[in-house]
Short mmCIF file of C-alpha atoms in Angstrom, two decimals:
data_model
loop_
_atom_site.label_atom_id
_atom_site.label_comp_id
_atom_site.label_asym_id
_atom_site.label_seq_id
_atom_site.Cartn_x
_atom_site.Cartn_y
_atom_site.Cartn_z
CA MET A 1 34.93 -14.98 30.58
CA LEU A 2 31.92 -12.62 30.85
CA PRO A 3 29.38 -13.50 33.51
CA LEU A 4 26.11 -15.31 32.43
CA ALA A 5 24.03 -12.30 33.57
CA LEU A 6 25.09 -10.29 30.60
CA ILE A 7 23.44 -12.76 28.14
CA ALA A 8 20.89 -10.82 25.98
CA LEU A 9 17.25 -11.95 26.30
CA VAL A 10 16.29 -10.31 23.07
CA ASN A 11 19.03 -9.10 20.74
CA ILE A 12 17.87 -5.60 19.43
CA ALA A 13 20.64 -3.77 17.71
CA PHE A 14 23.31 -3.79 15.08
CA ALA A 15 26.72 -2.00 15.34
CA SER A 16 28.56 -1.05 12.27
CA PHE A 17 31.46 1.03 10.99
CA TYR A 18 30.11 3.31 8.21
CA TYR A 19 32.08 4.21 5.05
CA PRO A 20 32.76 6.99 4.32
CA ASP A 21 30.35 8.20 7.14
CA PRO A 22 26.93 7.14 8.63
CA ARG A 23 24.72 9.64 6.60
CA THR A 24 26.45 8.98 3.26
CA SER A 25 26.45 5.28 3.73
CA VAL A 26 22.79 5.02 4.60
CA LEU A 27 21.56 7.31 1.75
CA GLU A 28 24.01 5.63 -0.69
CA HIS A 29 22.33 2.28 0.26
CA LEU A 30 18.83 3.79 -0.53
CA LEU A 31 20.05 5.20 -3.84
CA VAL A 32 22.02 2.13 -5.05
CA ASP A 33 20.68 -0.97 -3.54
CA THR A 34 17.30 -0.91 -5.27
CA ASP A 35 16.54 -4.30 -6.61
CA ALA A 36 16.93 -7.99 -5.73
CA ALA A 37 19.24 -9.14 -2.98
CA TYR A 38 19.99 -6.69 0.03
CA ARG A 39 17.76 -4.05 -1.52
CA SER A 40 16.87 -1.06 0.70
CA GLY A 41 13.16 -1.12 -0.15
CA PHE A 42 13.02 2.58 -0.89
CA LYS A 43 12.39 2.00 -4.76
CA ASP A 44 9.79 -0.65 -4.08
CA ALA A 45 6.99 2.05 -4.00
CA ILE A 46 7.62 2.89 -7.69
CA THR A 47 8.27 -0.73 -8.94
CA PRO A 48 6.79 -0.75 -11.55
CA CYS A 49 6.60 3.00 -12.19
CA SER A 50 2.88 2.72 -12.66
CA ASN A 51 2.51 1.57 -9.07
CA TYR A 52 0.66 3.42 -6.49
CA VAL A 53 1.30 3.12 -2.68
CA SER A 54 -1.06 4.32 -0.03
CA ALA A 55 -2.39 3.21 3.37
CA GLY A 56 -5.16 1.27 1.49
CA GLY A 57 -3.03 -0.06 -1.35
CA ASP A 58 -5.76 0.82 -3.95
CA GLN A 59 -4.50 0.45 -7.50
CA THR A 60 -7.74 1.84 -9.12
CA THR A 61 -7.33 5.49 -8.10
CA GLY A 62 -5.50 6.54 -11.24
CA ARG A 63 -2.60 7.74 -9.21
CA THR A 64 1.05 6.92 -9.53
CA THR A 65 3.68 7.15 -6.68
CA ALA A 66 6.62 8.10 -8.92
CA ALA A 67 4.88 11.22 -10.09
CA GLN A 68 3.59 12.02 -6.67
CA TRP A 69 7.25 12.01 -5.28
CA MET A 70 8.15 14.60 -7.90
CA ARG A 71 5.19 16.75 -6.91
CA VAL A 72 6.24 16.87 -3.38
CA ALA A 73 9.64 18.18 -4.06
CA PHE A 74 8.18 20.84 -6.40
CA HIS A 75 5.84 22.11 -3.68
CA ASP A 76 8.23 21.73 -0.77
CA VAL A 77 10.94 23.83 -2.31
CA GLY A 78 11.15 27.20 -0.72
CA ARG A 79 9.02 26.40 2.44
CA THR A 80 11.22 27.56 5.31
CA LYS A 81 11.02 30.04 8.15
CA LEU A 82 14.70 30.88 7.95
CA ASP A 83 15.60 34.21 6.37
CA THR A 84 18.49 33.29 4.19
CA LEU A 85 19.27 30.59 1.53
CA TYR A 86 22.29 28.58 0.48
CA HIS A 87 22.34 27.76 -3.30
CA VAL A 88 24.90 25.10 -4.40
CA ASN A 89 25.72 26.90 -7.55
CA SER A 90 25.14 30.42 -6.26
CA GLN A 91 21.87 30.44 -8.17
CA SER A 92 18.47 30.96 -6.63
CA GLN A 93 15.76 28.50 -7.22
CA PHE A 94 12.22 27.26 -7.36
CA VAL A 95 8.68 28.77 -7.14
CA THR A 96 8.13 29.55 -3.61
CA ALA A 97 11.70 30.92 -2.87
CA HIS A 98 12.15 34.60 -2.70
CA THR A 99 15.74 35.43 -3.56
CA ASP A 100 15.20 39.14 -2.45
CA GLU A 101 14.10 37.99 0.85
CA GLY A 102 16.33 34.94 1.10
CA THR A 103 13.60 32.45 1.84
CA GLY A 104 13.01 29.01 0.43
CA GLY A 105 14.47 25.42 0.27
CA VAL A 106 13.85 21.70 0.47
CA ASP A 107 13.20 21.22 4.24
CA ALA A 108 10.07 18.95 4.42
CA SER A 109 8.07 21.82 5.78
CA ILE A 110 5.24 20.82 3.48
CA SER A 111 4.48 18.03 5.87
CA PHE A 112 2.80 20.68 7.97
CA GLU A 113 0.90 22.19 5.11
CA THR A 114 -1.01 19.32 3.51
CA LEU A 115 -4.48 20.87 4.33
CA ARG A 116 -3.72 23.97 2.23
CA GLU A 117 -5.74 24.26 -1.07
CA GLU A 118 -2.61 24.69 -3.06
CA ASN A 119 -1.48 21.19 -1.75
CA SER A 120 -4.70 19.56 -2.85
CA GLY A 121 -4.65 15.78 -3.43
CA ASN A 122 -3.08 12.73 -1.73
CA ALA A 123 0.53 13.02 -3.11
CA PHE A 124 1.92 14.52 0.12
CA ASN A 125 0.33 12.36 2.87
CA ASP A 126 0.97 9.24 0.77
CA SER A 127 4.66 10.03 0.24
CA PHE A 128 5.56 11.03 3.62
CA GLY A 129 3.61 7.97 5.09
CA TYR A 130 5.96 5.80 2.98
CA TRP A 131 9.17 7.71 3.52
CA ARG A 132 8.94 8.06 7.19
CA THR A 133 9.99 4.35 7.65
CA PHE A 134 13.39 5.24 6.23
CA GLN A 135 14.01 8.21 8.44
CA ASN A 136 16.52 7.96 11.32
CA ALA A 137 18.91 10.07 13.30
CA LYS A 138 21.20 10.44 10.24
CA THR A 139 18.57 10.50 7.49
CA SER A 140 16.44 13.69 7.41
CA MET A 141 12.96 13.66 5.79
CA ALA A 142 14.22 16.59 3.56
CA ASP A 143 16.94 14.39 2.20
CA LEU A 144 14.35 11.69 1.44
CA VAL A 145 12.13 14.24 -0.33
CA ALA A 146 15.06 15.04 -2.59
CA LEU A 147 15.93 11.38 -2.92
CA GLY A 148 12.28 10.65 -4.04
CA THR A 149 12.76 12.96 -7.13
CA VAL A 150 16.10 11.43 -8.01
CA THR A 151 14.86 7.89 -7.61
CA SER A 152 11.66 8.55 -9.66
CA VAL A 153 13.45 10.15 -12.49
CA GLN A 154 16.35 7.80 -12.92
CA ASN A 155 14.45 4.57 -12.38
CA CYS A 156 11.58 5.52 -14.64
CA GLY A 157 13.60 6.13 -17.75
CA GLY A 158 15.10 9.51 -17.15
CA PRO A 159 18.63 10.93 -16.47
CA GLN A 160 20.58 10.44 -13.33
CA ILE A 161 20.34 13.63 -11.25
CA PRO A 162 23.42 14.39 -8.97
CA TYR A 163 22.28 13.77 -5.49
CA ARG A 164 23.73 15.69 -2.52
CA THR A 165 22.97 15.07 1.13
CA GLY A 166 22.73 17.06 4.27
CA ARG A 167 19.33 18.67 4.18
CA VAL A 168 17.78 19.73 7.47
CA ASP A 169 14.06 19.28 8.45
CA ALA A 170 11.95 22.36 9.33
CA ASN A 171 9.90 22.28 12.54
CA GLY A 172 6.95 24.11 11.18
CA PRO A 173 5.10 25.19 8.07
CA GLY A 174 6.62 27.56 5.50
CA ALA A 175 5.12 30.34 3.49
CA SER A 176 2.41 29.65 1.12
CA GLY A 177 2.52 30.34 -2.55
CA VAL A 178 2.51 27.79 -5.57
CA PRO A 179 1.08 28.57 -8.86
CA ALA A 180 -2.47 27.21 -9.17
CA PRO A 181 -4.10 26.14 -12.48
CA ASP A 182 -6.10 29.46 -12.57
CA THR A 183 -3.07 31.73 -11.79
CA ASN A 184 -2.54 34.11 -14.58
CA LEU A 185 0.59 34.29 -16.60
CA SER A 186 2.26 37.35 -15.12
CA GLN A 187 1.79 35.89 -11.57
CA THR A 188 3.15 32.50 -12.59
CA LEU A 189 6.21 34.08 -14.14
CA GLN A 190 6.72 36.19 -11.00
CA PHE A 191 6.58 33.11 -8.79
CA PHE A 192 9.44 31.62 -10.90
CA ALA A 193 11.26 34.96 -11.10
CA ASN A 194 11.26 35.29 -7.36
CA SER A 195 13.17 32.06 -7.34
CA GLY A 196 15.79 33.06 -9.99
CA PHE A 197 14.13 31.27 -12.78
CA ASN A 198 13.69 33.16 -16.09
CA GLN A 199 10.84 32.58 -18.52
CA THR A 200 12.84 30.02 -20.56
CA ASP A 201 13.74 27.91 -17.40
CA SER A 202 10.19 28.13 -16.17
CA ILE A 203 8.86 26.65 -19.28
CA ALA A 204 11.25 23.81 -19.30
CA LEU A 205 10.96 23.03 -15.54
CA THR A 206 7.15 22.76 -15.84
CA ALA A 207 7.57 20.30 -18.83
CA CYS A 208 10.15 18.26 -16.81
CA GLY A 209 7.81 18.03 -13.86
CA HIS A 210 4.73 17.02 -16.08
CA THR A 211 6.18 14.26 -18.04
CA MET A 212 4.77 11.75 -15.53
CA GLY A 213 1.46 11.23 -13.71
CA SER A 214 -1.82 12.79 -14.06
CA VAL A 215 -4.25 15.54 -12.86
CA HIS A 216 -7.15 14.20 -10.93
CA HIS A 217 -10.86 15.26 -10.76
CA GLY A 218 -10.71 14.35 -7.07
CA GLY A 219 -8.14 17.11 -6.36
CA PHE A 220 -8.76 19.50 -9.16
CA PRO A 221 -12.42 19.37 -10.43
CA THR A 222 -12.01 22.77 -12.17
CA VAL A 223 -9.23 21.20 -14.33
CA VAL A 224 -10.54 17.64 -15.03
CA ASN A 225 -14.32 16.98 -15.42
CA ALA A 226 -16.15 14.04 -13.81
CA SER A 227 -16.28 12.07 -17.05
CA TYR A 228 -12.73 10.72 -16.19
CA VAL A 229 -14.04 8.89 -13.04
CA THR A 230 -14.41 5.21 -13.64
CA PRO A 231 -14.24 2.04 -11.43
CA ASN A 232 -10.67 1.60 -12.51
CA ASN A 233 -9.91 5.28 -12.22
CA THR A 234 -11.88 6.41 -9.13
CA GLN A 235 -10.00 9.62 -8.67
CA GLY A 236 -10.49 10.64 -12.28
CA GLY A 237 -6.90 10.88 -13.42
CA ALA A 238 -6.37 12.61 -16.76
CA ARG A 239 -2.88 11.71 -17.80
CA LEU A 240 -0.19 14.38 -18.66
CA ASP A 241 0.95 12.33 -21.69
CA THR A 242 0.37 8.87 -23.21
CA THR A 243 3.34 7.48 -21.22
CA PHE A 244 2.28 8.56 -17.84
CA ASP A 245 4.63 6.13 -16.07
CA GLN A 246 7.79 6.96 -17.88
CA PHE A 247 10.11 10.01 -17.78
CA ASP A 248 10.38 10.80 -21.48
CA LEU A 249 10.06 13.36 -24.11
CA ASN A 250 6.28 12.69 -24.97
CA VAL A 251 4.84 15.43 -22.98
CA VAL A 252 6.65 17.96 -25.12
CA THR A 253 6.25 16.17 -28.51
CA GLU A 254 2.69 15.60 -28.07
CA TYR A 255 2.18 19.25 -27.26
CA VAL A 256 4.29 20.45 -30.13
CA GLY A 257 2.81 18.02 -32.57
CA GLN A 258 -0.71 18.23 -31.15
CA THR A 259 -1.00 14.37 -30.85
CA GLY A 260 -1.78 11.97 -27.91
CA ASN A 261 -2.66 14.01 -24.72
CA LEU A 262 -1.80 17.42 -26.37
CA GLY A 263 0.46 18.16 -23.36
CA GLY A 264 -2.03 17.26 -20.65
CA PRO A 265 -5.12 18.58 -18.94
CA LEU A 266 -3.26 21.91 -17.87
CA VAL A 267 -3.09 22.52 -21.59
CA SER A 268 -6.37 21.25 -22.84
CA SER A 269 -8.73 21.51 -19.84
CA PHE A 270 -12.47 22.03 -20.44
CA ASN A 271 -12.09 25.09 -18.30
CA GLU A 272 -10.07 27.77 -20.14
CA SER A 273 -8.94 29.57 -16.98
CA SER A 274 -7.23 26.20 -15.66
CA ARG A 275 -4.99 25.95 -18.73
CA SER A 276 -1.84 27.20 -16.78
CA ASP A 277 0.62 25.10 -18.80
CA LEU A 278 -0.69 26.35 -22.15
CA ARG A 279 -0.39 29.97 -21.01
CA LEU A 280 3.21 29.39 -19.92
CA TYR A 281 4.22 27.41 -23.01
CA GLN A 282 2.71 29.95 -25.39
CA SER A 283 4.35 32.86 -23.51
CA ASP A 284 7.46 32.69 -25.83
CA ASP A 285 5.41 31.67 -28.95
CA ASN A 286 6.25 27.98 -28.11
CA GLN A 287 9.92 28.52 -28.81
CA ARG A 288 11.27 26.66 -25.78
CA MET A 289 8.91 23.65 -26.19
CA LYS A 290 10.05 23.26 -29.77
CA GLU A 291 13.83 23.36 -28.74
CA LEU A 292 13.03 20.64 -26.06
CA SER A 293 11.26 18.50 -28.79
CA GLN A 294 14.32 18.21 -30.78
CA SER A 295 15.76 15.03 -28.98
CA THR A 296 15.66 13.05 -25.89
CA GLU A 297 19.18 14.16 -25.09
CA VAL A 298 18.22 17.88 -25.15
CA PHE A 299 15.24 17.20 -22.92
CA PHE A 300 17.19 14.98 -20.45
CA SER A 301 20.07 17.25 -20.11
CA THR A 302 17.74 20.21 -19.55
CA CYS A 303 15.73 18.35 -16.89
CA GLN A 304 18.86 17.00 -15.23
CA SER A 305 20.09 20.53 -14.67
CA LEU A 306 16.84 22.16 -13.65
CA LEU A 307 15.69 19.44 -11.36
CA GLY A 308 19.11 19.29 -9.77
CA ARG A 309 18.92 23.05 -9.10
CA MET A 310 15.52 22.59 -7.57
CA ILE A 311 16.46 19.93 -4.99
CA ASP A 312 19.63 21.56 -4.11
CA THR A 313 17.96 24.63 -2.77
CA VAL A 314 18.44 24.74 1.04
CA PRO A 315 18.42 27.39 3.86
CA ARG A 316 21.67 29.29 4.43
CA GLY A 317 23.58 27.49 7.10
CA VAL A 318 22.66 24.09 5.79
CA GLN A 319 25.93 22.64 3.95
CA LEU A 320 25.14 20.06 1.27
CA SER A 321 27.68 17.36 0.46
CA GLU A 322 29.34 16.93 -2.86
CA PRO A 323 27.21 14.75 -5.24
CA LEU A 324 27.03 11.26 -3.85
CA THR A 325 29.02 8.74 -6.01
CA PRO A 326 28.07 5.06 -5.75
CA LEU A 327 30.81 3.16 -4.17
CA THR A 328 32.57 0.45 -6.21
CA LEU A 329 33.73 -1.33 -3.12
CA LYS A 330 31.77 -0.67 0.16
CA PRO A 331 32.05 -2.33 3.62
CA VAL A 332 28.55 -3.14 4.90
CA ASN A 333 27.74 -3.69 8.59
CA VAL A 334 31.41 -4.38 9.55
CA SER A 335 31.51 -4.52 13.38
CA PHE A 336 33.11 -5.84 16.40
CA ASP A 337 31.08 -7.88 18.74
CA ILE A 338 31.47 -9.99 21.98
CA GLY A 339 29.60 -13.33 22.10
CA GLN A 340 27.79 -14.71 25.10
CA ASP A 341 30.86 -16.95 25.61
CA GLY A 342 33.07 -13.85 25.81
CA GLU A 343 34.80 -14.46 22.39
CA MET A 344 35.33 -11.48 20.23
CA THR A 345 34.71 -11.30 16.41
CA LEU A 346 35.01 -8.94 13.44
CA SER A 347 32.24 -9.50 10.92
CA GLY A 348 30.33 -7.92 8.12
CA SER A 349 30.00 -7.94 4.38
CA ILE A 350 31.76 -6.25 1.27
CA ARG A 351 29.54 -4.94 -1.54
CA TYR A 352 31.18 -4.94 -5.03
CA LEU A 353 29.54 -2.77 -7.65
CA THR A 354 30.30 -3.71 -11.19
CA SER A 355 28.72 -3.10 -14.70
CA SER A 356 27.97 -6.80 -15.17
CA GLN A 357 27.92 -9.88 -12.92
CA ALA A 358 30.73 -11.57 -14.89
CA ASP A 359 33.06 -8.99 -13.50
CA ALA A 360 32.57 -10.14 -9.88
CA PRO A 361 35.08 -12.71 -8.49
CA ARG A 362 33.85 -15.81 -6.71
CA SER A 363 35.60 -14.96 -3.52
CA ILE A 364 37.86 -12.20 -1.97
CA SER A 365 40.03 -12.22 1.09
CA ILE A 366 39.78 -10.01 4.15
CA GLU A 367 42.92 -9.18 6.10
CA ALA A 368 42.88 -7.32 9.46
CA GLN A 369 45.88 -5.83 11.11
CA ALA A 370 46.51 -5.13 14.84
CA ASP A 371 49.64 -3.78 16.61
CA SER A 372 50.90 -7.26 17.52
CA SER A 373 48.79 -9.64 15.44
CA SER A 374 47.04 -10.09 12.08
CA TYR A 375 44.00 -11.98 10.85
CA GLN A 376 42.67 -13.37 7.56
CA ALA A 377 39.37 -14.58 6.39
CA ASP A 378 38.10 -15.87 3.09
CA ALA A 379 34.76 -14.28 1.87
CA PRO A 380 32.90 -16.40 -0.85
CA ALA A 381 30.38 -14.50 -2.93
CA ASP A 382 26.81 -14.79 -1.68
CA PRO A 383 24.88 -16.44 -4.52
CA ASP A 384 22.09 -13.79 -4.22
CA THR A 385 22.99 -10.67 -6.08
CA GLY A 386 21.47 -7.16 -6.56
CA TYR A 387 21.18 -4.66 -9.35
CA SER A 388 20.20 -1.05 -10.05
CA VAL A 389 20.59 1.58 -12.78
CA PHE A 390 24.25 1.76 -11.55
CA GLY A 391 25.16 -1.89 -12.19
CA ARG A 392 25.23 -5.29 -10.53
CA THR A 393 26.02 -5.81 -6.83
CA THR A 394 27.70 -8.89 -5.30
CA PHE A 395 28.06 -9.33 -1.50
CA TYR A 396 30.89 -11.10 0.31
CA PRO A 397 30.06 -11.86 3.98
CA PHE A 398 32.82 -12.73 6.39
CA THR A 399 33.27 -13.54 10.10
CA MET A 400 36.71 -13.29 11.62
CA PRO A 401 37.30 -14.67 15.12
CA ILE A 402 39.76 -12.68 17.28
CA SER A 403 42.22 -14.81 19.20
CA SER A 404 42.00 -14.64 23.08
CA ASN A 405 44.48 -12.21 24.74
CA SER A 406 45.20 -10.58 21.28
CA ASP A 407 44.71 -6.91 20.49
CA LEU A 408 41.89 -5.94 18.16
CA PRO A 409 42.57 -4.90 14.60
CA SER A 410 42.75 -1.14 13.78
CA THR A 411 42.52 -1.59 10.03
CA PHE A 412 41.33 -4.26 7.63
CA THR A 413 42.12 -4.77 3.93
CA VAL A 414 40.00 -6.14 1.08
CA VAL A 415 42.16 -8.12 -1.23
CA MET A 416 41.09 -8.65 -4.90
CA GLU A 417 43.06 -9.55 -8.02
CA THR A 418 42.72 -5.84 -8.97
CA GLY A 419 44.54 -4.65 -5.85
CA LYS A 420 44.10 -3.98 -2.08
CA THR A 421 41.74 -1.42 -0.49
CA PHE A 422 42.36 -0.34 3.20
CA TYR A 423 39.83 0.75 5.73
CA ALA A 424 40.23 1.96 9.43
CA LEU A 425 38.48 0.42 12.39
CA GLU A 426 37.62 2.09 15.65
CA ASN A 427 38.97 -0.30 18.29
CA ARG A 428 39.05 1.97 21.38
CA LEU A 429 35.33 1.42 22.12
CA PHE A 430 32.43 -0.19 20.46
CA TYR A 431 28.75 -1.02 21.07
CA VAL A 432 28.23 -4.72 21.71
CA PRO A 433 24.99 -5.88 19.99
CA SER A 434 25.06 -9.48 21.19
CA LEU A 435 25.14 -8.38 24.88
CA SER A 436 22.45 -5.72 24.52
CA SER A 437 18.77 -6.45 24.97
CA ALA A 438 15.29 -5.28 24.99
CA THR A 439 13.21 -7.19 27.77
CA PRO A 440 9.50 -6.93 27.16
CA SER A 441 7.53 -5.56 30.30
CA LEU A 442 5.32 -8.26 31.83
CA SER A 443 3.06 -5.67 33.51
CA SER A 444 3.00 -3.04 30.68
CA PRO A 445 2.36 -4.55 27.21
CA GLY A 446 4.19 -2.60 24.41
CA LEU A 447 6.97 -1.39 26.76
CA ALA A 448 10.42 -2.80 27.24
CA ASP A 449 13.48 -2.19 29.39
CA LEU A 450 16.43 -1.40 27.14
CA ASN A 451 19.94 -2.67 28.14
CA ILE A 452 22.83 -1.14 26.31
CA THR A 453 26.43 -2.70 26.48
CA SER A 454 29.58 -1.41 25.23
CA ALA A 455 33.29 -2.41 25.45
CA VAL A 456 36.11 0.09 26.13
CA ARG A 457 39.81 -0.52 25.82
CA ARG A 458 41.19 -0.51 29.32
CA ASP A 459 44.18 1.75 28.64
CA LEU A 460 41.97 4.63 27.74
CA ASN A 461 41.34 5.30 31.52
CA VAL A 462 37.74 6.41 30.79
CA THR A 463 36.34 9.02 33.30
CA ASP A 464 32.99 9.31 31.70
CA LEU A 465 30.90 6.94 29.58
CA VAL A 466 27.41 7.45 28.33
CA ALA A 467 25.06 6.04 25.72
CA GLU A 468 23.09 8.74 23.79
CA VAL A 469 19.95 7.00 22.67
CA THR A 470 17.89 8.67 19.92
CA PHE A 471 14.32 7.87 19.16
CA LEU A 472 12.05 9.52 16.37
CA LEU A 473 8.88 11.01 17.70
CA PRO A 474 5.85 12.48 15.87
CA GLN A 475 6.02 16.22 15.42
CA PRO A 476 2.83 18.18 16.46
CA GLY A 477 1.07 19.73 13.61
CA SER A 478 2.56 17.56 11.02
CA TYR A 479 -0.23 15.94 9.17
CA SER A 480 2.04 13.61 7.36
CA LEU A 481 3.54 12.24 10.63
CA THR A 482 7.15 13.14 9.84
CA TYR A 483 9.39 12.73 12.99
CA GLY A 484 11.38 14.85 15.19
CA VAL A 485 14.48 13.63 17.00
CA ASN A 486 14.63 12.98 20.76
CA THR A 487 17.90 12.07 22.49
CA THR A 488 18.30 10.58 25.98
CA THR A 489 21.60 10.26 27.79
CA ILE A 490 22.19 7.08 29.82
CA PRO A 491 25.30 6.63 32.16
CA LEU A 492 27.10 3.37 31.63
CA SER A 493 28.71 1.41 34.53
CA TRP A 494 31.38 -1.08 34.65
CA THR A 495 30.04 -4.60 34.51
CA ALA A 496 32.90 -7.03 33.66
CA SER A 497 36.19 -7.41 32.15
CA SER A 498 36.97 -9.36 29.09
CA SER A 499 40.05 -10.73 27.35
CA HIS A 500 41.87 -8.51 24.79
CA GLY A 501 42.24 -5.79 27.44
CA TYR A 502 38.62 -4.45 27.34
CA ASP A 503 36.17 -3.53 30.04
CA VAL A 504 32.44 -4.11 29.45
CA TYR A 505 29.86 -1.40 30.65
CA SER A 506 26.11 -1.39 30.69
CA GLY A 507 23.23 0.84 31.25
CA MET A 508 19.52 0.61 31.41
CA LEU A 509 16.64 2.75 29.96
CA GLN A 510 13.38 1.46 31.41
CA ARG A 511 9.82 1.48 29.93
CA VAL A 512 10.68 2.16 26.33
CA ASN A 513 7.78 2.10 23.77
CA GLN A 514 8.74 -0.85 21.63
CA THR A 515 7.47 0.75 18.41
CA LEU A 516 10.28 3.38 18.76
CA LEU A 517 13.04 0.76 18.66
CA GLN A 518 12.70 0.06 14.84
CA GLN A 519 14.16 3.52 13.89
CA GLY A 520 16.02 4.15 17.10
CA SER A 521 19.84 4.27 17.45
CA VAL A 522 22.56 4.81 20.00
CA ASP A 523 26.00 6.61 20.13
CA ILE A 524 28.48 5.54 22.64
CA VAL A 525 30.51 8.49 23.98
CA ALA A 526 33.69 8.05 26.10
CA THR A 527 35.80 10.73 27.69
CA SER A 528 39.38 9.68 28.59
CA SER A 529 41.38 10.90 31.57
CA SER A 530 43.23 13.23 29.07
CA GLY A 531 39.99 14.78 28.12
CA VAL A 532 39.74 13.25 24.57
CA LYS A 533 36.21 12.24 23.48
CA ILE A 534 35.70 9.14 21.50
CA VAL A 535 32.47 8.23 19.85
CA ASP A 536 31.10 4.88 18.30
CA GLU A 537 28.35 6.44 16.22
CA PHE A 538 24.96 5.31 15.13
CA SER A 539 24.37 1.75 16.17
CA ARG A 540 20.75 0.90 15.23
CA PHE A 541 17.99 -0.93 17.12
CA GLY A 542 16.23 -2.38 14.17
CA GLY A 543 17.48 -3.35 10.80
CA LEU A 544 20.72 -3.39 8.72
CA TYR A 545 22.28 -0.98 6.24
#
């Protein structure tokens, strides 16, 4: 039995096995679990698509968050200090990239650039202020910038853009250079040409980016005059089309047919020099816009391709994943733990994604296999379900006690009528959430002493065991308060022995700012006597994925 001294004062963390890996699992959760039960919260900002999220929460500004998220990606692409690029399809990309110089890419460098005139408006600070709560050691701000565009498009009526992960955040500003409303046609086309976009693509990509949202007098008084400012539209937003909160064909058909909003204020501005969209659309005698106006299918397939190219632009050396595919069956928060009574458990939940709720069984079975023992638990469906553009999600929570003096499972199996699915478990070492704690300081309000506990299989003969604790810290010069990553290594010392052949180790990190815990995480790293390194990766200090 474990000594009473190890009982946690404040339980502060969650340990999980991630499938297929931590980064993919976390971002798949943000992409797929968007509504109702177990939702990630990422999509909340654009629900409904007319919603506007800012520090003040004012809904009378005439702004929409979904459109802002797309604008951030448009302006961020190409902003990097690195001198080479990696393009997923060996094609160079958007407006501030320079293919001849090899610069450009989605890297969140725009968070350092929000005072530039070319980045006028609230879109950037508002967006980064919302996204930063979803950032962690495995989720870069750059991946969230790209996810913002994907989420806005697919949840506001548009196509599903393939989403890849693995972008890396910049640590400073990038080069300037985004076409302004008064930029002449030749310069605008050169911006796009620098990025590998020809004239036809430039016209279509602009239309794709301007099917949602507004242009505001508050940010662009030379485009939109003050007559648009009203008590319910305090920033004077002039809508780009009549369905400003939907990703649809109207921005094109209204331009071609000269109906509705005529293609938006960048077509019809009172200031002729600010009609940048009109100059671009007319540069081929309106041929591309007429082609796009033929059908929703033509417009959507074009935008899916061009927006995908845009967000997949990254610096050379950054390797993007294959497009993320929503998992039909996904283990969620599956982990070992040791209770305060010294008993071990395997617990978690299984998420089942189906096209309709009727396809989900009322219960499933979980089987776990060890070398000399096996375990089984029934998992009834949680009555609370979720949904998204990908389908319906049903969750099956389970807890499986591990018999005393038995070895821990190395695999578990989800058993359904349709078949069995096998998953591996790391049973050589694991973070112990129930025996870890954050003890608030009595003398220093806002600080806490962080106790980290892990269990290691005794036959590993560990020679070195540490906890690598990662916190997210503000980056100097980033006006949008994106975060850099700071890691501290803590030695772990033997504390007690448990049943099942495991030793328990603990370590302390003193005087931690409690606000850092919410997005903090820990890796447990062991080195065996044979020199083999084993890692229990990414146990978080606040929240579940």
